[in-house]
Amino acid sequence: ELERVTWILDASSVDALAPDAPRDARATVRLEDGEASGTAACNLYGGRYEVGGDGAISIGVEGMTEMACDEPVMALEAAFVDALGRVVSYRFDGEGLLLEGGGPALRFSAERPLPLEGTGWRLDGIGGDGDTVSSVLSGTEGTAMFDREGRVAGSGGCNGYGAPYTVEGEAIQVGERQR
């Protein structure tokens, strides 16, 4: 499906947009209910999209976080956001998604969801009121590891932590529930 999937930009498209970008640079797009969002190599972005007949699509980036990264990553980010704004059509190519327009074609593969338990998680941003997202303080790394016994542990960027957690549907409750 086009929507409700996080699409990851393939290495060939990263090379076409910014040949000097690091191999682990990551750019994504997620389309859901008219809202486009993702990671543009360095910053998180949001905007709108519209799908028309016969594979027509337009994507507009309307806002981004304002974190600074190394120049090769920033060059990829600028080229990626520009290319998204030029997209006029989409099609599926095998299991991948191809967005085409007035620049290089953008080839994506679907993100495979990772299990909550046993995966090392790294904090990329902190959600606020509405659609706002704050960047992580430069030089810090927040982490989390959830185990099968209902405990989470990690680093808050300076100190370590541990707490119980519960999962109900897609909601996670960390710490003891207040009564």
Coordinates of N, CA and C in Angstrom, one line a residue, residues 8 22 33 35 37 47 57-58 62 74 80 89 91 94 104 110 112 125 128-130 134 144-145 155 165:
I8 N 11.6 3.9 3.0 CA 13.0 4.3 3.2 C 13.6 4.5 1.9
P22 N 26.9 10.1 3.7 CA 27.4 8.9 4.4 C 26.5 7.7 4.0
D33 N -3.5 9.8 5.5 CA -4.7 10.8 5.6 C -4.3 12.2 5.2
E35 N -1.5 13.7 5.2 CA -0.3 14.2 5.8 C 0.9 13.4 5.4
S37 N 5.1 12.9 6.2 CA 6.1 13.1 7.2 C 7.2 12.2 7.0
G47 N 4.2 17.8 6.2 CA 3.6 18.5 5.1 C 2.3 17.8 4.7
I57 N 0.5 12.2 -8.0 CA 0.7 12.6 -6.6 C 1.5 13.9 -6.5
S58 N 1.2 14.7 -5.5 CA 2.0 15.8 -5.2 C 2.3 15.8 -3.7
E62 N 6.0 21.3 4.5 CA 5.6 22.6 5.0 C 6.4 23.0 6.3
M74 N 23.5 17.5 5.2 CA 22.6 18.6 4.9 C 22.4 18.8 3.4
F80 N 16.8 16.0 -1.2 CA 15.7 15.2 -1.0 C 14.4 16.0 -0.9
S89 N 4.3 11.8 -9.9 CA 3.7 10.4 -10.0 C 4.3 9.4 -9.1
R91 N 4.6 4.9 -8.6 CA 4.2 3.6 -9.1 C 5.0 2.6 -8.2
G94 N 8.0 -3.8 -8.2 CA 8.2 -5.0 -7.3 C 7.6 -4.7 -6.0
P104 N 15.7 13.5 -10.2 CA 16.0 12.1 -10.2 C 14.8 11.3 -9.5
A110 N 9.9 -0.6 1.6 CA 9.1 -0.5 2.8 C 9.9 -0.8 4.1
R112 N 10.5 -2.4 7.5 CA 10.0 -3.6 8.2 C 10.0 -3.3 9.6
G125 N 13.9 12.5 18.5 CA 13.1 13.7 18.7 C 12.1 13.6 19.8
G128 N 5.9 17.4 21.0 CA 5.3 18.4 21.9 C 3.9 18.6 21.6
D129 N 3.4 19.8 21.9 CA 2.0 20.2 21.6 C 1.7 20.2 20.1
G130 N 0.6 19.6 19.7 CA 0.2 19.6 18.3 C 1.2 18.8 17.5
S134 N 10.8 18.5 19.0 CA 12.1 19.1 19.4 C 13.2 18.1 19.1
A144 N 16.8 3.2 24.8 CA 15.8 2.4 25.5 C 15.9 1.0 25.0
M145 N 15.8 0.0 25.9 CA 15.8 -1.4 25.6 C 14.7 -2.0 26.4
S155 N 19.6 5.0 28.7 CA 20.3 6.2 29.1 C 19.4 7.4 28.7
Y165 N 7.2 -1.4 32.4 CA 6.4 -0.9 31.3 C 5.3 -1.9 31.0

